Tab-separated table of C-alpha atoms in Angstrom:
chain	number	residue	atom	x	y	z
Z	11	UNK	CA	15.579	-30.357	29.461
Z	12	UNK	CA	12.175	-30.964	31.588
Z	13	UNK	CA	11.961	-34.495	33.025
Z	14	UNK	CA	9.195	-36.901	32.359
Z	15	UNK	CA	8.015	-36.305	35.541
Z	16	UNK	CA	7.407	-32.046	34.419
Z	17	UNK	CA	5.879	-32.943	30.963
Z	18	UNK	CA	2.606	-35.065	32.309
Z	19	UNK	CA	2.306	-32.458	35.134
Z	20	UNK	CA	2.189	-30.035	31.866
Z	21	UNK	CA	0.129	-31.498	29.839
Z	22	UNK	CA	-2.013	-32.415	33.089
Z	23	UNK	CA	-2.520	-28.626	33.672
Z	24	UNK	CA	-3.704	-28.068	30.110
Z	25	UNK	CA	-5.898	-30.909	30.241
Z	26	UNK	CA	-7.316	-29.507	33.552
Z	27	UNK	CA	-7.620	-25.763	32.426
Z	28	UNK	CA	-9.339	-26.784	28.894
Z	29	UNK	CA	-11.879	-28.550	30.446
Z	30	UNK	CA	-12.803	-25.810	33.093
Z	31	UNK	CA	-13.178	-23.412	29.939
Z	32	UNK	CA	-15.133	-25.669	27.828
Z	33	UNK	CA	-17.470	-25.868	30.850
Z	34	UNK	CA	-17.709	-21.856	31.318
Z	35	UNK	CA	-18.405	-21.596	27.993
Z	36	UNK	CA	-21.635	-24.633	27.892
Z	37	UNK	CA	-22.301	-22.532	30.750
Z	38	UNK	CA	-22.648	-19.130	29.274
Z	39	UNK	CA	-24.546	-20.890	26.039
Z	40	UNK	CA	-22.701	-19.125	24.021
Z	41	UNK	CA	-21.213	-21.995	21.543
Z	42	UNK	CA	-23.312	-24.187	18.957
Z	43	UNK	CA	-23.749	-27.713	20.432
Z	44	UNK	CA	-24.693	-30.739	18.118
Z	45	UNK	CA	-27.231	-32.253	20.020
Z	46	UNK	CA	-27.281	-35.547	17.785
Z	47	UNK	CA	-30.582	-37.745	17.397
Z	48	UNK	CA	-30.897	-40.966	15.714
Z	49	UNK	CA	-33.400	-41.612	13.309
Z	50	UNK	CA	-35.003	-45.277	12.618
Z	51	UNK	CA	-34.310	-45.848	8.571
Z	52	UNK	CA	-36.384	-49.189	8.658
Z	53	UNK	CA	-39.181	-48.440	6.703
Z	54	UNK	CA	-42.399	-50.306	6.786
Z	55	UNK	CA	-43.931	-51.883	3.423
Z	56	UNK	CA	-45.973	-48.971	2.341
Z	57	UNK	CA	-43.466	-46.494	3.012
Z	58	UNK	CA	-40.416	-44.579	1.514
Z	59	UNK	CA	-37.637	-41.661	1.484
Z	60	UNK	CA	-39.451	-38.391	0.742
Z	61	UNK	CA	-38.738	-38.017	-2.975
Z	62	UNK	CA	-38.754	-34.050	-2.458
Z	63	UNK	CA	-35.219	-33.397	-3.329
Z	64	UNK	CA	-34.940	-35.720	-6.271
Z	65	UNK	CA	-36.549	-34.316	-8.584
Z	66	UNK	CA	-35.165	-31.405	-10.497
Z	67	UNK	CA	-36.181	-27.854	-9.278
Z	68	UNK	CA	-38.770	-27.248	-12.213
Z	69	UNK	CA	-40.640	-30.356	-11.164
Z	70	UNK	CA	-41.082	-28.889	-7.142
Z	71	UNK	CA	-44.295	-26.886	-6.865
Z	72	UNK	CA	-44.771	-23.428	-7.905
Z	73	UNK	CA	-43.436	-20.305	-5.162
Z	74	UNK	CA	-44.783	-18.906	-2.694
Z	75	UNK	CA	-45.376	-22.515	-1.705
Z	76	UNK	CA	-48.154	-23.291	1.112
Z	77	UNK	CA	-46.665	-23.756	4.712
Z	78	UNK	CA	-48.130	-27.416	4.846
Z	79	UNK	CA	-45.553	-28.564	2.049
Z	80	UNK	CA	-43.679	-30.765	3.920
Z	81	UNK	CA	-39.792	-30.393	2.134
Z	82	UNK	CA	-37.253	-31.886	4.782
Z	83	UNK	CA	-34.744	-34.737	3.586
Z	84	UNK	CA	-35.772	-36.058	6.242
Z	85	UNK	CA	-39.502	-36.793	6.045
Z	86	UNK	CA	-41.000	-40.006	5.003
Z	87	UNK	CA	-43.987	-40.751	2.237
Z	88	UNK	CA	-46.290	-43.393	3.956
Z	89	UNK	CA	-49.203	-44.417	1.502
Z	90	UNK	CA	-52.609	-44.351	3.047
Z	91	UNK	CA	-55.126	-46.015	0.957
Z	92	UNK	CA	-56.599	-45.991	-2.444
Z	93	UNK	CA	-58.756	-42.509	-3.027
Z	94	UNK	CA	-59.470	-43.716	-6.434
Z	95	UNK	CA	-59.002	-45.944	-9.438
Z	96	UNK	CA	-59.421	-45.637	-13.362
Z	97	UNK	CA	-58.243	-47.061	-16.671
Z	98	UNK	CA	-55.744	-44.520	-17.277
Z	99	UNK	CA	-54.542	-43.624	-13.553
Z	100	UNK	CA	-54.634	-44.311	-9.933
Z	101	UNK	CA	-54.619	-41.862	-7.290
Z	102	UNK	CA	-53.584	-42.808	-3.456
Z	103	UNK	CA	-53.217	-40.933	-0.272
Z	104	UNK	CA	-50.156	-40.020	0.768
Z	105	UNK	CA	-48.699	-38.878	3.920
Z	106	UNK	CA	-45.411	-36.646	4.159
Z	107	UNK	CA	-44.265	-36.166	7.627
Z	108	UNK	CA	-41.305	-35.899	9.492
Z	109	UNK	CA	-40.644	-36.178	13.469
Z	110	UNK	CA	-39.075	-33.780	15.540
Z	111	UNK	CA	-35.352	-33.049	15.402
Z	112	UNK	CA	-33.952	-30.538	17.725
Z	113	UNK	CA	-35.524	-27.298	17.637
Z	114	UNK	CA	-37.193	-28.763	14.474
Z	115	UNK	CA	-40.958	-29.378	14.924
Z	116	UNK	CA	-42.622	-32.095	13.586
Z	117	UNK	CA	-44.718	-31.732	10.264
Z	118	UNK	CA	-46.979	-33.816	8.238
Z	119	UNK	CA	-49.196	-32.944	5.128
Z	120	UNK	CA	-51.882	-35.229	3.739
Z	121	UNK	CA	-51.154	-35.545	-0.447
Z	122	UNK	CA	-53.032	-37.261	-3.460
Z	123	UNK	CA	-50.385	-39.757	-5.590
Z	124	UNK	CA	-52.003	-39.447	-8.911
Z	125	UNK	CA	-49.936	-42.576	-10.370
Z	126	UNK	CA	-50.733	-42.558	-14.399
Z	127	UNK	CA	-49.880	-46.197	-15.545
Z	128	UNK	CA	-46.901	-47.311	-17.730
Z	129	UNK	CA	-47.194	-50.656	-19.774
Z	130	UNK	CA	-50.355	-51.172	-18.943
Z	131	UNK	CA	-51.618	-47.653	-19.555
Z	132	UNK	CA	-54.962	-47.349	-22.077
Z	133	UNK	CA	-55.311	-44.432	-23.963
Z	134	UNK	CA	-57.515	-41.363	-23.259
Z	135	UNK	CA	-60.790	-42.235	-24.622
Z	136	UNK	CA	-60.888	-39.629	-27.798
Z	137	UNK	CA	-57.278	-39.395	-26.688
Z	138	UNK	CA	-56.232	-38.342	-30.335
Z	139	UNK	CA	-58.524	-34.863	-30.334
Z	140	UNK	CA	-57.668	-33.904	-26.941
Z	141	UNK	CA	-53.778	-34.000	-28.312
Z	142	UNK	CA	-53.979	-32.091	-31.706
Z	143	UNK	CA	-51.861	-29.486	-31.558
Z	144	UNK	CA	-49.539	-30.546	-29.094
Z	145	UNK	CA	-45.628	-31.662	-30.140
Z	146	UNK	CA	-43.573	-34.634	-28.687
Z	147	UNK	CA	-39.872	-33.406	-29.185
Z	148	UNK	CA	-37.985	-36.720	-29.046
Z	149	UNK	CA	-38.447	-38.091	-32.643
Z	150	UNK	CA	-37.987	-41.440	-31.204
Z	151	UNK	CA	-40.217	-41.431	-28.625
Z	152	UNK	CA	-42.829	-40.278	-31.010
Z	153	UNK	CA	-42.258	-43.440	-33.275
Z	154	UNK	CA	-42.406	-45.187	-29.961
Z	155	UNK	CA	-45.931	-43.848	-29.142
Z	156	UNK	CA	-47.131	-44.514	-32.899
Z	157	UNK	CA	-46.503	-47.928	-32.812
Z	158	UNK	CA	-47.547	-48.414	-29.362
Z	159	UNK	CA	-44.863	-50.235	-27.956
Z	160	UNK	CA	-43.944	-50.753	-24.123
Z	161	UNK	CA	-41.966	-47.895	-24.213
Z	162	UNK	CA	-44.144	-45.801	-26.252
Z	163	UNK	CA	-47.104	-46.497	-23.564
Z	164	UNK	CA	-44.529	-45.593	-20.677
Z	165	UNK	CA	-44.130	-42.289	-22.729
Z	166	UNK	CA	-47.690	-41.641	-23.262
Z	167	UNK	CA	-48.162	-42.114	-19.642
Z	168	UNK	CA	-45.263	-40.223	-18.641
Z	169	UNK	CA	-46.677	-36.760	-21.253
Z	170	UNK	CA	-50.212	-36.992	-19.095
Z	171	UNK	CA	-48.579	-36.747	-16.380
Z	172	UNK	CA	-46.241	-33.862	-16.858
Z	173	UNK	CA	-49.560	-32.378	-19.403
Z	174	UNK	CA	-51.344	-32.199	-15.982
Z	175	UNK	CA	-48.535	-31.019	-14.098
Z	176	UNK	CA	-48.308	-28.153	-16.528
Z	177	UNK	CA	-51.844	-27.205	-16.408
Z	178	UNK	CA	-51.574	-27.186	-12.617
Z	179	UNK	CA	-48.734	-25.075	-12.327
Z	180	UNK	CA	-49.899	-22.599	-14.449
Z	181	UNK	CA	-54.077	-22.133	-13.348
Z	182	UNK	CA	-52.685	-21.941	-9.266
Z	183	UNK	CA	-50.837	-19.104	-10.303
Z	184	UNK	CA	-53.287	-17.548	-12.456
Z	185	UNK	CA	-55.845	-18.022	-9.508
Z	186	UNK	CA	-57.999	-21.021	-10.775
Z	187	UNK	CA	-59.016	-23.478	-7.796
Z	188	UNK	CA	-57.310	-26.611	-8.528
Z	189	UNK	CA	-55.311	-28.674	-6.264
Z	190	UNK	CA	-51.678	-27.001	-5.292
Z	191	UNK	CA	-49.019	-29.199	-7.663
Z	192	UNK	CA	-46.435	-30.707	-4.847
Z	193	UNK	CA	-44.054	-32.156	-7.372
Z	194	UNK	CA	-44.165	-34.525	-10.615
Z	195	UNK	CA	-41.551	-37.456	-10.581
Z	196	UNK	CA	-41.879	-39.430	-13.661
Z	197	UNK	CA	-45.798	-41.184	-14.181
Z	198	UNK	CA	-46.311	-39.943	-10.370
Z	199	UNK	CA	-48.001	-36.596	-9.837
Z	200	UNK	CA	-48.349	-35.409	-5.879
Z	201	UNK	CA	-51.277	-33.154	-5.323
Z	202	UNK	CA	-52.914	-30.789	-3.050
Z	203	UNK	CA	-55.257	-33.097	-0.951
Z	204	UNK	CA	-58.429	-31.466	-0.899
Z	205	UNK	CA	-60.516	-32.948	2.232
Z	206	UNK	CA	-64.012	-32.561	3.731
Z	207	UNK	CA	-63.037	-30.795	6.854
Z	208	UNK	CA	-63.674	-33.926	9.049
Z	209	UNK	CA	-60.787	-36.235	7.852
Z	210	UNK	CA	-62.251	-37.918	4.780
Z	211	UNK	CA	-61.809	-36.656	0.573
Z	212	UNK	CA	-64.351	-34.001	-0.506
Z	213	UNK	CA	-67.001	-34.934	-2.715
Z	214	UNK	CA	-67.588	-34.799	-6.092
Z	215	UNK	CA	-70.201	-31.556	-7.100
Z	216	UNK	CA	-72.293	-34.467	-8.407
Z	217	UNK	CA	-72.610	-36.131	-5.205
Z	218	UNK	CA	-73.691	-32.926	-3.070
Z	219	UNK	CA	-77.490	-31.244	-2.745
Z	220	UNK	CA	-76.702	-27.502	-2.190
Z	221	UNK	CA	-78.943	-25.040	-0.880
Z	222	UNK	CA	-79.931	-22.229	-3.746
Z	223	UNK	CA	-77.691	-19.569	-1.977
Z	224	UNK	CA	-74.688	-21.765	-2.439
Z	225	UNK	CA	-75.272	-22.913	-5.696
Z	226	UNK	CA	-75.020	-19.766	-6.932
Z	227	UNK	CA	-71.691	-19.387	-4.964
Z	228	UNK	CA	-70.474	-22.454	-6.665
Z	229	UNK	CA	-71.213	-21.201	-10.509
Z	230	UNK	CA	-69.918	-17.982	-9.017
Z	231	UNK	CA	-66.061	-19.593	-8.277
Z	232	UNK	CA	-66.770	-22.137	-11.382
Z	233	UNK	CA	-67.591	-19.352	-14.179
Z	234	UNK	CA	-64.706	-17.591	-12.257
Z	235	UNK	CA	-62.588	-20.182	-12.864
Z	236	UNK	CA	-63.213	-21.267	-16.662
Z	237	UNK	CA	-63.062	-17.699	-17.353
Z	238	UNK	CA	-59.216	-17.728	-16.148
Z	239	UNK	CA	-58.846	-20.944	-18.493
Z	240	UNK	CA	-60.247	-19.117	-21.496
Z	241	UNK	CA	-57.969	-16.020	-20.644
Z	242	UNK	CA	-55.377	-18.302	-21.105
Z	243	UNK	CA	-56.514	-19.921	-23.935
Z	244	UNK	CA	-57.947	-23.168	-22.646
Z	245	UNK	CA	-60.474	-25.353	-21.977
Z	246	UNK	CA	-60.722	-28.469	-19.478
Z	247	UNK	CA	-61.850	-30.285	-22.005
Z	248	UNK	CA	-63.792	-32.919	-19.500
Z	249	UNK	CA	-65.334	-30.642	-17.386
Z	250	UNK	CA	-68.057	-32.012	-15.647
Z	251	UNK	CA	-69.704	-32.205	-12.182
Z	252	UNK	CA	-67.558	-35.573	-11.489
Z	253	UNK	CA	-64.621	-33.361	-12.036
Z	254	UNK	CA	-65.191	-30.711	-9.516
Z	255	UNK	CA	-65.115	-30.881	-5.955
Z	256	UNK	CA	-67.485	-29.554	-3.417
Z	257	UNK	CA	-65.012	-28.416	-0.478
Z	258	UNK	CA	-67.621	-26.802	2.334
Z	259	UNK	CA	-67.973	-23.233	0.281
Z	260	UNK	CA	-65.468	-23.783	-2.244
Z	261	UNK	CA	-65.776	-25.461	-4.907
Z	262	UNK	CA	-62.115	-27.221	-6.601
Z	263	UNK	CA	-61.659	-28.284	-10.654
Z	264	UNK	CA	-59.873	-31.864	-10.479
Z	265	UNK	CA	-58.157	-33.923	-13.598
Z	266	UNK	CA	-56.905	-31.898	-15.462
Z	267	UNK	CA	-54.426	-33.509	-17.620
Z	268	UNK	CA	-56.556	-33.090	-21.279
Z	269	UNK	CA	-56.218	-29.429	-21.375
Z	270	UNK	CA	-57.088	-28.022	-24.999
Z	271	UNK	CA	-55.288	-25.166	-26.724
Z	272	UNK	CA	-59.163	-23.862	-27.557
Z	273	UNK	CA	-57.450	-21.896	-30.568
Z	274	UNK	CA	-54.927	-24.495	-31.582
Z	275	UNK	CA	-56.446	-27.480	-31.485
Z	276	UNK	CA	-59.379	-27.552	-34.841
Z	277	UNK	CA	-61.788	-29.251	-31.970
Z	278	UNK	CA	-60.991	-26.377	-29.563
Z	279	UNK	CA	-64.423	-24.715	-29.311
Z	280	UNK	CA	-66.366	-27.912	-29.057
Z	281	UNK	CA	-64.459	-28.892	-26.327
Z	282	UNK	CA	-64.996	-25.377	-24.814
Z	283	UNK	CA	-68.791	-26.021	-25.588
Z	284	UNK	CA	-69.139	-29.126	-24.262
Z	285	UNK	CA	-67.583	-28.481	-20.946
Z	286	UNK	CA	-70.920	-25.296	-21.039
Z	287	UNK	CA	-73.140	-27.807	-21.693
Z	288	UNK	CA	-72.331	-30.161	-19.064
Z	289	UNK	CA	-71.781	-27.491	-16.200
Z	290	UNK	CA	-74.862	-25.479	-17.509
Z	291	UNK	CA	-77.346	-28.469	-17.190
Z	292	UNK	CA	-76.153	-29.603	-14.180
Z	293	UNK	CA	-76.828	-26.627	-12.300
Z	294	UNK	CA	-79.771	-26.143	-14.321
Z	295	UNK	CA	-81.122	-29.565	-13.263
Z	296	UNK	CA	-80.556	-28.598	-9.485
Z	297	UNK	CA	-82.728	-25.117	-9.730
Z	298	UNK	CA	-80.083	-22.643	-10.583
Z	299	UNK	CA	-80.641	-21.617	-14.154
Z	300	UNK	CA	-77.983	-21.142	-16.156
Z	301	UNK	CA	-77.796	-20.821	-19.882
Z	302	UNK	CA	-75.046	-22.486	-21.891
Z	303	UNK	CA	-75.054	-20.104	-24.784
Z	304	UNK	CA	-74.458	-17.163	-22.419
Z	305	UNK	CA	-71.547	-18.876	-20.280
Z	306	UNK	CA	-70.101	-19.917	-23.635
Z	307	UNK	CA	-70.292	-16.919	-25.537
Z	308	UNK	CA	-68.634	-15.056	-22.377
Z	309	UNK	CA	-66.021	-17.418	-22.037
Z	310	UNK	CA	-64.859	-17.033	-26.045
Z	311	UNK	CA	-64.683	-12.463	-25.280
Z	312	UNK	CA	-62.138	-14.026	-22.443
Z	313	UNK	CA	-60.408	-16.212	-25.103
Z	314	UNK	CA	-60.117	-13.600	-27.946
């Protein structure tokens, strides 16, 4: 039987001999080291947890997805400021970024929080027309929204959001330039930011003075663009130069949650007239003819 004395001097010798190969084999580089970092989880008062990877997979933006979506665990939503406020939403800028961990660069992405409010939430004005035609499927909730209770508002709030969401999804992949649909998390829609190439939030068409030559670029993309709607079988519905932005040389349709089932809904084709009218006069009014009758009669041979 070995003595005492032999069993440290064995177990001594292992010791020694594993540690010389762990260091030839850091050496060679050929084994996986975890090269920990920590991470600071105190977040200040305008910030949070990406929500990326709580939501279910049908509420993530469409595929391909842009490189600049930001979808690490990791990353952290800081709120920015207010971009803009109305009676039936707010939106907010929102910044997703997380730092650098190991070989992992850092990424950030600039987003608009369109937040649609709950309790508080007013309807839609002409609401009721823009909605004829449409379904709610809970029975309850539909009571809810008749009677306009708190949780009937909080539903109503909640179908905008996920109405716009909808629309979204479906013109980016049918080629329509709106904002690219991040993810939808309740009365919270994340959006595309679309900038002004120098840091601030593009205009609004009504707030620009193109030259000729790109006005007629812009009714170019925007006849483009309704014409992909009416393939589809829709119409904005509020379509109007405070609804598009001006983005350099591209030109972006914005709000978007009172999309109308032209066919389906009996108030379909005024809708789909009205959103000519408004488009037609004002590039009309800033020396680009355009005549109302025309673009609406060629958007109704897309429709049927």
């Amino acid at each position: 039987m070995s003595s005492e004395y032999e069993l440290s001097e064995t177990y001594s010798d292992l010791d020694s001999r594993r540690s010389d190969a762990s260091a030839d084999e850091a050496s060679a580089g050929d084994d996986f080291v975890f090269a920990f970092q920590s991470v600071g989880e105190k977040l200040g008062p305008d910030q949070r947890w990406s929500t990326w990877l709580e939501v279910e997979r049908g509420s993530r933006g469409p595929e391909p997805r842009p490189s600049w979506v930001v979808t690490e665990q990791a990353a952290i939503d800081t709120e920015l400021g207010v971009l803009k406020t109305g009676k039936e939403a707010d939106v907010f800028l929102l910044e997703r970024a997380v730092e650098a961990i190991g070989d992992n660069p850092a990424k950030s992405c600039l987003m608009a929080a369109k937040r649609y409010r709950g309790e508080e939430h007013r309807s839609f004005h002409r609401s009721t027309s823009y909605v004829e035609g449409r379904r709610t499927r809970n029975s309850r909730d539909s009571r809810a929204m008749a009677k306009k209770t708190a949780h009937g508002r909080n539903v109503a709030a909640g179908q905008w959001a996920y109405a716009e969401w909808d629309a979204l999804n479906m013109l980016w992949q049918v080629g329509v330039p709106v904002p690219y649909p991040v993810q939808v998390d309740g009365t919270e829609l994340l959006m595309e930011f679309i900038d002004d190439g120098e840091g601030g939030a593009a205009p609004r068409l009504a707030q620009v003075r193109p030259a000729k030559e790109l006005l007629g670029a812009y009714f170019e993309q925007l006849r483009d663009g309704m014409r992909e709607l009416a393939r589809a079988g829709l119409a904005h519905g509020d379509l109007s130069p405070y609804n598009v932005l001006a983005q350099a040389e591209r030109i972006v349709m914005i709000d978007l949650p009172q999309v109308v089932d032209v066919v389906g809904n009996p108030q379909g084709m005024d809708f789909l007239m009205r959103d000519c009218h408004n488009m037609a006069t004002w590039f009309t009014n800033r020396g680009f003819e355009v005549d109302e009758q025309e673009l609406f009669a060629d958007l109704l041979a897309m429709v049927f």
